[in-house]
PDB file of C-alpha atoms in Angstrom:
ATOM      1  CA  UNK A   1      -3.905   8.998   1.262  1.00 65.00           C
ATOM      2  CA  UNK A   2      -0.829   9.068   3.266  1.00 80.00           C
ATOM      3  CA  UNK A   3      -1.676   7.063   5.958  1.00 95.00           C
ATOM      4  CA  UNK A   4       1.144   8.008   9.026  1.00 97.00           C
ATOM      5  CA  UNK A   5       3.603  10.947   8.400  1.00 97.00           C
ATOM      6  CA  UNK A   6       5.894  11.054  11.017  1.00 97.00           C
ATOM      7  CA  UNK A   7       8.587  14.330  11.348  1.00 96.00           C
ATOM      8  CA  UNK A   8      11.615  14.350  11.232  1.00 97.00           C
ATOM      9  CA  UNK A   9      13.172  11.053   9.705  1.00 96.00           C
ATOM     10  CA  UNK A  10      16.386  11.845  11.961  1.00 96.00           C
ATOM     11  CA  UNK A  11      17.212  14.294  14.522  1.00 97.00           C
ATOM     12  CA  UNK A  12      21.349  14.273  16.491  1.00 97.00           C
ATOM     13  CA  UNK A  13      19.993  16.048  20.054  1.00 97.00           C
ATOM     14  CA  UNK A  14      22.953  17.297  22.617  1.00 98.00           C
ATOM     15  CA  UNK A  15      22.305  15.519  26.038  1.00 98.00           C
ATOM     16  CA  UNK A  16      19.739  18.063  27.579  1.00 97.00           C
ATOM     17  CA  UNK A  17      17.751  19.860  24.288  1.00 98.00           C
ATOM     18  CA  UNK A  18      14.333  19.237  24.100  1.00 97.00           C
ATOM     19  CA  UNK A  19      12.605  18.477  20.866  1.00 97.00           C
ATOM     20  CA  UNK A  20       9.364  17.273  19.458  1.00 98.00           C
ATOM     21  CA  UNK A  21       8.301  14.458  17.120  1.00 98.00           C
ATOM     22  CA  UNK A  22       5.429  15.592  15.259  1.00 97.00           C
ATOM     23  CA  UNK A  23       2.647  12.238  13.820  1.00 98.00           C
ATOM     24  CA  UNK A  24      -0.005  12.894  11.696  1.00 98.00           C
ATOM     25  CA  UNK A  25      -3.058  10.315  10.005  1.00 98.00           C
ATOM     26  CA  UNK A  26      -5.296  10.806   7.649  1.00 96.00           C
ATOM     27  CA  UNK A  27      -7.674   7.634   8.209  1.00 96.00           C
ATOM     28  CA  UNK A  28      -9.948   9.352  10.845  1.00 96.00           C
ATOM     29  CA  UNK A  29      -8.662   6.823  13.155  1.00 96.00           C
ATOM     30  CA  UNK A  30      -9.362   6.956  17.038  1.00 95.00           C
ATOM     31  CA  UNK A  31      -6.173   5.524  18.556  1.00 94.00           C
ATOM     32  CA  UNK A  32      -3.369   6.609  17.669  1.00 95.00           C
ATOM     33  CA  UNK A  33       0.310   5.217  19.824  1.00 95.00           C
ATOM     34  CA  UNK A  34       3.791   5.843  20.590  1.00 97.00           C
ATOM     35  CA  UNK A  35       6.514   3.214  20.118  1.00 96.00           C
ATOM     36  CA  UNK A  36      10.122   3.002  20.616  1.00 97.00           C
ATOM     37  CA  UNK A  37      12.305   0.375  19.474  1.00 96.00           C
ATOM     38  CA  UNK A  38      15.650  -0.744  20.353  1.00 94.00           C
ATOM     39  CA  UNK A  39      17.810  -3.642  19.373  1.00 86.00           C
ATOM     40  CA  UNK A  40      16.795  -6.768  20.927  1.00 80.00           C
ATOM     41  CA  UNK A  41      13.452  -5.347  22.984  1.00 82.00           C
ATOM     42  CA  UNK A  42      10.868  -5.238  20.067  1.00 88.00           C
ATOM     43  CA  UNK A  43       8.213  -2.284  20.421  1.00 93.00           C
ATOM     44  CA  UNK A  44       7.726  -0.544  23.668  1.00 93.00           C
ATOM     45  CA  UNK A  45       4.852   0.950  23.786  1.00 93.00           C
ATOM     46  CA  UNK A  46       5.784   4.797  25.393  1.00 95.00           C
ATOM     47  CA  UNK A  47       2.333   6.675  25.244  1.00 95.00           C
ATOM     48  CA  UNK A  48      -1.254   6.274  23.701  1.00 94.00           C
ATOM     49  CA  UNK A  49      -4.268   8.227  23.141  1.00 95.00           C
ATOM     50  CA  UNK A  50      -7.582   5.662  23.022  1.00 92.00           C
ATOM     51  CA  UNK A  51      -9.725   8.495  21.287  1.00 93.00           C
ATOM     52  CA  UNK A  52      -9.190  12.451  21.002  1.00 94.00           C
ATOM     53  CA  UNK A  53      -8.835  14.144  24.360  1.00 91.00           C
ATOM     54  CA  UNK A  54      -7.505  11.133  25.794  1.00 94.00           C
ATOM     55  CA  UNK A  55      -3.507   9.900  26.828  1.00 96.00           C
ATOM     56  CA  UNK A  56      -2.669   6.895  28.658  1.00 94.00           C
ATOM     57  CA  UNK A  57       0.918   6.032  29.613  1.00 94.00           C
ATOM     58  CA  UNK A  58       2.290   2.669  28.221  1.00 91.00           C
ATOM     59  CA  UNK A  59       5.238   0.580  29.350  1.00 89.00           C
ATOM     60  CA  UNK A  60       8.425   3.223  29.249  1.00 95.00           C
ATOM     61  CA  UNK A  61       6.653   6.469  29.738  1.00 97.00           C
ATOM     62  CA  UNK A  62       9.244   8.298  31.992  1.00 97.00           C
ATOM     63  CA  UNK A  63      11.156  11.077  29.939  1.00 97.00           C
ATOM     64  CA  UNK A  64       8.525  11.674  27.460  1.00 98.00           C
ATOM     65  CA  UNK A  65       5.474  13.748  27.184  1.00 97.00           C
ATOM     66  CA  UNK A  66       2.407  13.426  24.780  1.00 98.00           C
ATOM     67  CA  UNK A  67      -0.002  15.936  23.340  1.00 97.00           C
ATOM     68  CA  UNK A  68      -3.552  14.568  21.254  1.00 97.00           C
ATOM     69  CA  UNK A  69      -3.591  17.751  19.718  1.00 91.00           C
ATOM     70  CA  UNK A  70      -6.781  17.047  17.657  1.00 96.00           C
ATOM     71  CA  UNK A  71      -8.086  13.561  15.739  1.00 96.00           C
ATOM     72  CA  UNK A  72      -4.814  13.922  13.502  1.00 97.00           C
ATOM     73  CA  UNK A  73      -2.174  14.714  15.154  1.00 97.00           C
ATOM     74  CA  UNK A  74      -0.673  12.935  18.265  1.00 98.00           C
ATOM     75  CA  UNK A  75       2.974  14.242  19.016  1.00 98.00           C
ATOM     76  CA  UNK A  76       5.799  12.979  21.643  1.00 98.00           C
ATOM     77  CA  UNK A  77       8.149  15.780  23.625  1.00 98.00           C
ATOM     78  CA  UNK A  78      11.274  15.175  25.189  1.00 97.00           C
ATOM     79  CA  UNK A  79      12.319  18.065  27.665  1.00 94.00           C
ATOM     80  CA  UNK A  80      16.013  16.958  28.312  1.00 97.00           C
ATOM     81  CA  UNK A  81      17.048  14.759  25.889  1.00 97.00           C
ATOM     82  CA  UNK A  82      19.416  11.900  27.484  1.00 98.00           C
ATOM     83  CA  UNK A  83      21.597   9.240  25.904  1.00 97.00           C
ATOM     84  CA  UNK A  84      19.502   6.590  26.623  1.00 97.00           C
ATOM     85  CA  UNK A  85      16.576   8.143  24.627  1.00 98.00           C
ATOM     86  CA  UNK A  86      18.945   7.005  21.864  1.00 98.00           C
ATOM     87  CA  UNK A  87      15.967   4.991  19.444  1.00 98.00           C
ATOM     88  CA  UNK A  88      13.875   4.474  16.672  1.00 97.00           C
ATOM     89  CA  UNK A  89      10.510   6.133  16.997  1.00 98.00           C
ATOM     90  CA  UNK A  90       7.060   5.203  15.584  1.00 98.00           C
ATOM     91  CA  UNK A  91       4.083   6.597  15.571  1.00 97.00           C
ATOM     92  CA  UNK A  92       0.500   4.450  14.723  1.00 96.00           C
ATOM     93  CA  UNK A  93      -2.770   4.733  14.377  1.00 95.00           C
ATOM     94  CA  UNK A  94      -5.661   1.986  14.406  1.00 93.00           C
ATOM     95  CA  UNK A  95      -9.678   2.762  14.119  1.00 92.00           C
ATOM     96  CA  UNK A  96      -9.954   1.604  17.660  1.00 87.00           C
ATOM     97  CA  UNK A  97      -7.786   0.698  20.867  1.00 85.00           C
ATOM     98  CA  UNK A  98      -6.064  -2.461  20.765  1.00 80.00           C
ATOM     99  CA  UNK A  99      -8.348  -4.856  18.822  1.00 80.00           C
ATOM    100  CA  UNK A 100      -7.676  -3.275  15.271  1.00 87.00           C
ATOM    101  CA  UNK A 101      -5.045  -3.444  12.829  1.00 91.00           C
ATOM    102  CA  UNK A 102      -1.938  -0.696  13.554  1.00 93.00           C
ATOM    103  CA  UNK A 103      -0.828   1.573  10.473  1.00 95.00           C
ATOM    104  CA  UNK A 104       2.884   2.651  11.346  1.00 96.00           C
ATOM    105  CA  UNK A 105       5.055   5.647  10.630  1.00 97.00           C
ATOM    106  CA  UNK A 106       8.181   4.956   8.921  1.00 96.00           C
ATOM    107  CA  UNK A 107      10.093   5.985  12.292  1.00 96.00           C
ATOM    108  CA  UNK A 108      12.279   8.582  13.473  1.00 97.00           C
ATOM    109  CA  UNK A 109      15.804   7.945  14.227  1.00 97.00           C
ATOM    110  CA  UNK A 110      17.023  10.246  16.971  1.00 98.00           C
ATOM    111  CA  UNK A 111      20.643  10.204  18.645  1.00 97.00           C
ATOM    112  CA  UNK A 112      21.498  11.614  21.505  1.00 98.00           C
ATOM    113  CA  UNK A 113      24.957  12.729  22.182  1.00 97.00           C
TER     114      UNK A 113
ATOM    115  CA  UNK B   1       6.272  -6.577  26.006  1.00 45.00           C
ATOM    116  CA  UNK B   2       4.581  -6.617  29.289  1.00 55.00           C
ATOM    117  CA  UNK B   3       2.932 -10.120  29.097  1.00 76.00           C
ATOM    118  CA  UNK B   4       3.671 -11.172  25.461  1.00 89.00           C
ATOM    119  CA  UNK B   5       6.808 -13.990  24.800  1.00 92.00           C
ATOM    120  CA  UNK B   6       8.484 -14.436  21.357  1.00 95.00           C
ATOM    121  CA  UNK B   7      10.255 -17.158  20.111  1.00 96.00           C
ATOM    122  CA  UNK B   8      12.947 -17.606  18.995  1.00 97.00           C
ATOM    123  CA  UNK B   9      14.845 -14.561  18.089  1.00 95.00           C
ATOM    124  CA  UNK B  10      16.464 -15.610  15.484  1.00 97.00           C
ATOM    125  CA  UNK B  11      15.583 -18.102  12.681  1.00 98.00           C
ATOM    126  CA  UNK B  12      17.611 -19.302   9.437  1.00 98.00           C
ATOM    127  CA  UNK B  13      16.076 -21.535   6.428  1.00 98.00           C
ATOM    128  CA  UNK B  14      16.734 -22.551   3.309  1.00 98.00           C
ATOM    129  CA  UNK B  15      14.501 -21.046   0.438  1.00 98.00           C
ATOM    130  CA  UNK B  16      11.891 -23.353   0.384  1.00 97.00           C
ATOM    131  CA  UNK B  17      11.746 -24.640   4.057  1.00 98.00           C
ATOM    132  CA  UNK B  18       8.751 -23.671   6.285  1.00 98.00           C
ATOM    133  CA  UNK B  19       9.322 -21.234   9.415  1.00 98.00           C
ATOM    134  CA  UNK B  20       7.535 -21.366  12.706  1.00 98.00           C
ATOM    135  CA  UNK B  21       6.948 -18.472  15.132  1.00 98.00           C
ATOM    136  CA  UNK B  22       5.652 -18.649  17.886  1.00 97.00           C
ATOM    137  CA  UNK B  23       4.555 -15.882  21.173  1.00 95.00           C
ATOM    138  CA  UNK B  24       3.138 -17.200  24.236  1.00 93.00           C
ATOM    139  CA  UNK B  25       0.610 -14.734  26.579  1.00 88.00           C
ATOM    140  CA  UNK B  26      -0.783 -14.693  29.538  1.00 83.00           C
ATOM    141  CA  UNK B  27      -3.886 -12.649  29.873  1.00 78.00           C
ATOM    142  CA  UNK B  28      -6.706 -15.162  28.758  1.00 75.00           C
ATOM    143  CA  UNK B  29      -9.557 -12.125  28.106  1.00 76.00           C
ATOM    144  CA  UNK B  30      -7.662 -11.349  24.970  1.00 77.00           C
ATOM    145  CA  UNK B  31      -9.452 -11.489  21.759  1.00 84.00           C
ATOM    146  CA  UNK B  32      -6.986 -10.154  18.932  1.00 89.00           C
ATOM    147  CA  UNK B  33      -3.851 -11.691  18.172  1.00 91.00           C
ATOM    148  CA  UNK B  34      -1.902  -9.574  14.609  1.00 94.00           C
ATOM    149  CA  UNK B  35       1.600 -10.645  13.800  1.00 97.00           C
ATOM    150  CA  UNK B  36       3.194  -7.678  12.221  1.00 97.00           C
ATOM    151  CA  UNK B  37       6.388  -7.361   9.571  1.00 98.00           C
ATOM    152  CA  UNK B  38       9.220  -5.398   9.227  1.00 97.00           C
ATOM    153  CA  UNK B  39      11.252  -5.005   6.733  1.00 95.00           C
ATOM    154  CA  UNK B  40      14.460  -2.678   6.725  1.00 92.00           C
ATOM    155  CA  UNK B  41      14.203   0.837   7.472  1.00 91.00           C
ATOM    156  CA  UNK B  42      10.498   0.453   7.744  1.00 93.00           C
ATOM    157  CA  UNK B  43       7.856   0.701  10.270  1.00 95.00           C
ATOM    158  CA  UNK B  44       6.095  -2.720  10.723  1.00 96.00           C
ATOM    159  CA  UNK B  45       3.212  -4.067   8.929  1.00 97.00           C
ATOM    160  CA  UNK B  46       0.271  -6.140   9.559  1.00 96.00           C
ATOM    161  CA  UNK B  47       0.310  -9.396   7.662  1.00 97.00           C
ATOM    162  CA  UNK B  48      -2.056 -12.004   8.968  1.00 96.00           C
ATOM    163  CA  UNK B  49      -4.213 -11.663  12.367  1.00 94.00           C
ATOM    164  CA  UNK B  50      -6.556 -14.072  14.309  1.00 92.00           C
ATOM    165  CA  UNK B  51      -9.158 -13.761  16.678  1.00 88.00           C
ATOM    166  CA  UNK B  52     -10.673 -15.880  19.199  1.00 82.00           C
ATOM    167  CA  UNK B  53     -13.539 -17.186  17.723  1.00 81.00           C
ATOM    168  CA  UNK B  54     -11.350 -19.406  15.175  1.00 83.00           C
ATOM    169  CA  UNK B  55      -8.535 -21.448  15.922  1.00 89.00           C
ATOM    170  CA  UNK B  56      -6.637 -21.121  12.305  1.00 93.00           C
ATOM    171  CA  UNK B  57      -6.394 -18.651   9.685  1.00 93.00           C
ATOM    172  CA  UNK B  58      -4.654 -18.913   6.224  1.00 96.00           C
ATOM    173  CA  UNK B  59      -3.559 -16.465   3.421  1.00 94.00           C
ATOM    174  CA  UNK B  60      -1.434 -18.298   0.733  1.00 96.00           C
ATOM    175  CA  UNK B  61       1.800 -18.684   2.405  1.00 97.00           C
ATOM    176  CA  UNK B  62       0.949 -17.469   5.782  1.00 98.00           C
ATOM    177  CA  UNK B  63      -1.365 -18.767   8.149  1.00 97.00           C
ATOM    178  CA  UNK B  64      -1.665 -18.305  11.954  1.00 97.00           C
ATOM    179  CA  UNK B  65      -2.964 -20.999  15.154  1.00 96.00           C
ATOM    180  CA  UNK B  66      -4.630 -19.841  17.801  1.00 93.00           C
ATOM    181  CA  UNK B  67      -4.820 -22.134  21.288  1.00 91.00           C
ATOM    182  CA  UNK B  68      -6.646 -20.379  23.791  1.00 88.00           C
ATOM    183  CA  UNK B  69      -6.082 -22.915  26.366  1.00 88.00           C
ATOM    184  CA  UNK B  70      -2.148 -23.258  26.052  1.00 90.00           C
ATOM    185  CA  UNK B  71      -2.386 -19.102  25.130  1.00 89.00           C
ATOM    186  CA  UNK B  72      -0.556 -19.411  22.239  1.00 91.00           C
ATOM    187  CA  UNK B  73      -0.313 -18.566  18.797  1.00 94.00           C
ATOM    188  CA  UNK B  74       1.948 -19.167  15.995  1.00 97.00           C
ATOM    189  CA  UNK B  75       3.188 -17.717  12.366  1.00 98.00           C
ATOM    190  CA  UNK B  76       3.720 -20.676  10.117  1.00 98.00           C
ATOM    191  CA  UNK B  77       5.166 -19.521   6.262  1.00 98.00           C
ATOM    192  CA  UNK B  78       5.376 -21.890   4.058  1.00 97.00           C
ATOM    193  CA  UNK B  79       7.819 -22.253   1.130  1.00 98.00           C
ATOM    194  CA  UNK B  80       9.462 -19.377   2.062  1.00 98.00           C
ATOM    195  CA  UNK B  81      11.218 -16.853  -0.744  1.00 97.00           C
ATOM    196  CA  UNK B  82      14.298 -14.628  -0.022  1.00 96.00           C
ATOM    197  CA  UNK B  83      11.730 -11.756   0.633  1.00 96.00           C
ATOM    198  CA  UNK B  84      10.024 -13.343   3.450  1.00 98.00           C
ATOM    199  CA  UNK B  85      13.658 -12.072   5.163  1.00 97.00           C
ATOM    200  CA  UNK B  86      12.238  -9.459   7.585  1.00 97.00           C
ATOM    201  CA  UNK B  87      11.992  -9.241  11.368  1.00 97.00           C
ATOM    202  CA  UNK B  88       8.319 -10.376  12.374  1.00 98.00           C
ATOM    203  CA  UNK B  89       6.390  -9.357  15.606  1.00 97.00           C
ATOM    204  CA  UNK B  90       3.304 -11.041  17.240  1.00 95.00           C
ATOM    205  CA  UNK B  91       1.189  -8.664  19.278  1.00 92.00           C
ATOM    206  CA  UNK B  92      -0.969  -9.546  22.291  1.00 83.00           C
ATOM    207  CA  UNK B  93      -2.415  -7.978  25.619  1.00 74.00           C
ATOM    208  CA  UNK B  94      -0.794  -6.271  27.852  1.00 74.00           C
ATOM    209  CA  UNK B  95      -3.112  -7.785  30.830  1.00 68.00           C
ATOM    210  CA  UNK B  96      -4.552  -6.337  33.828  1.00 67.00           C
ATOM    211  CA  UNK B  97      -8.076  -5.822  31.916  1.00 66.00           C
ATOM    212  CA  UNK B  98      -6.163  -2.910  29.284  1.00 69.00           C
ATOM    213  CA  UNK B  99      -7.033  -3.319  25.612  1.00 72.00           C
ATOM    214  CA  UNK B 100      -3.725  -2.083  24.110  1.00 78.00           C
ATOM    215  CA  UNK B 101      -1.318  -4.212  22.589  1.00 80.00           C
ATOM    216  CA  UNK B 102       1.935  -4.809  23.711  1.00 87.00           C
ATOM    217  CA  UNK B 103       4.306  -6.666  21.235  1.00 91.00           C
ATOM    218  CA  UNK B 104       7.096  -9.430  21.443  1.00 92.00           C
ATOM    219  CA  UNK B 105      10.849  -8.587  21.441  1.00 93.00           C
ATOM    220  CA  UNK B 106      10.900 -10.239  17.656  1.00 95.00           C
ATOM    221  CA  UNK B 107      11.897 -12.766  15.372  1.00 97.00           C
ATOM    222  CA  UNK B 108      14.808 -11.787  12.882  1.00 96.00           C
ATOM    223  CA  UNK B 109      14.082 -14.363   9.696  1.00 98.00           C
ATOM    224  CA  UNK B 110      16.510 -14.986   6.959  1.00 98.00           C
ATOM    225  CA  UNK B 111      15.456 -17.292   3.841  1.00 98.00           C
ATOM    226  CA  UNK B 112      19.118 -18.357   2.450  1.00 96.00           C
ATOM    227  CA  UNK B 113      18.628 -18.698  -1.463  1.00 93.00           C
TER     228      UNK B 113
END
């Protein structure tokens, strides 16, 4: 039992390459969510999917694109990479939206040059 | 977050000492209130949560408050231990009727042996 796998653990981008963060859970949970985190602003919550088929754009959505690919596997594109996408990444997953307890990733660290 | 205060940012005690957290909210149809850990180079971690139906909630060291008509709730640890040294997040609604959380900016703690 795995819980979240997030790929990769770190990823250097060149201002305008596109690239996609793969998340996968095995805990047959509905929600899963999109974070990015930054020094001083906590979690920002960048995408979420309630329940398969579904995706819902959180608080920083703009850059990013989401696919629920199927129960498992919820991943996050960026089609031109820019400096200020510059973060830590996590992907989570909770049995339902918002009123369960999160499981997280152990992030993604992506730079942007 | 969207709707979700955290204070303070920053908190130093001696090994020992108690520490206080505490996030303020403002959408009063909110039900589920997790405070969440994270240590370094991790992805956060649920540790105690509290829902509306009970105003306190203790395990061991940790216990949370809940006061629905001030809308706020607080982490209390008691005798803290070098390990309690994390960075701790409260979670709460985002508001406008939406069930997803949206999490505080954080509190860095550091228990000083």
């Amino acid at each position: 039992n795995a819980g979240v796998t997030q790929t990769p653990k770190f990823q250097v981008l060149k201002t305008g390459q596109s690239m996609t963060l793969q998340c996968a859970q095995d805990m047959n949970h509905n929600s899963m969510y999109w974070y990015r985190q930054d020094p001083g602003m906590g979690l920002r919550l960048i995408y979420y999917s309630a329940s398969e088929g579904t995706t819902d754009k959180g608080e920083v959505p703009n850059g990013y694109n989401v696919s629920r690919l199927n129960k498992r596997e919820f991943s996050l594109r960026l089609e031109s990479a820019a400096p200020s996408q510059t973060s830590v990444y996590f992907c989570a997953s909770s049995e339902l939206l918002g009123n369960t307890e999160a499981f997280f990733g152990q992030g993604t660290r992506l730079t942007v040059v | 977050g969207e709707n979700v205060e955290q204070h303070p940012s920053t908190l130093s005690v001696q090994e020992g000492d108690s520490a206080v957290i505490k996030c303020t909210y403002s959408d009063s149809a909110s039900n589920y209130f997790p405070w969440y850990k994270q240590e370094l180079g991790k992805g956060p971690q649920l540790i105690i949560d509290i829902r509306s139906n009970v105003g306190e909630k203790k395990d061991q060291r940790i216990a949370v408050t809940l006061n629905k008509t001030a809308k706020h709730f607080s982490l209390h640890i008691t005798e803290t231990q070098p390990e309690d040294s994390a960075v701790y997040f409260c979670a709460g609604p985002a508001g406008g009727g939406s069930e997803k959380l949206v999490f505080g900016k954080g509190t860095k703690l550091t228990v000083n042996p």
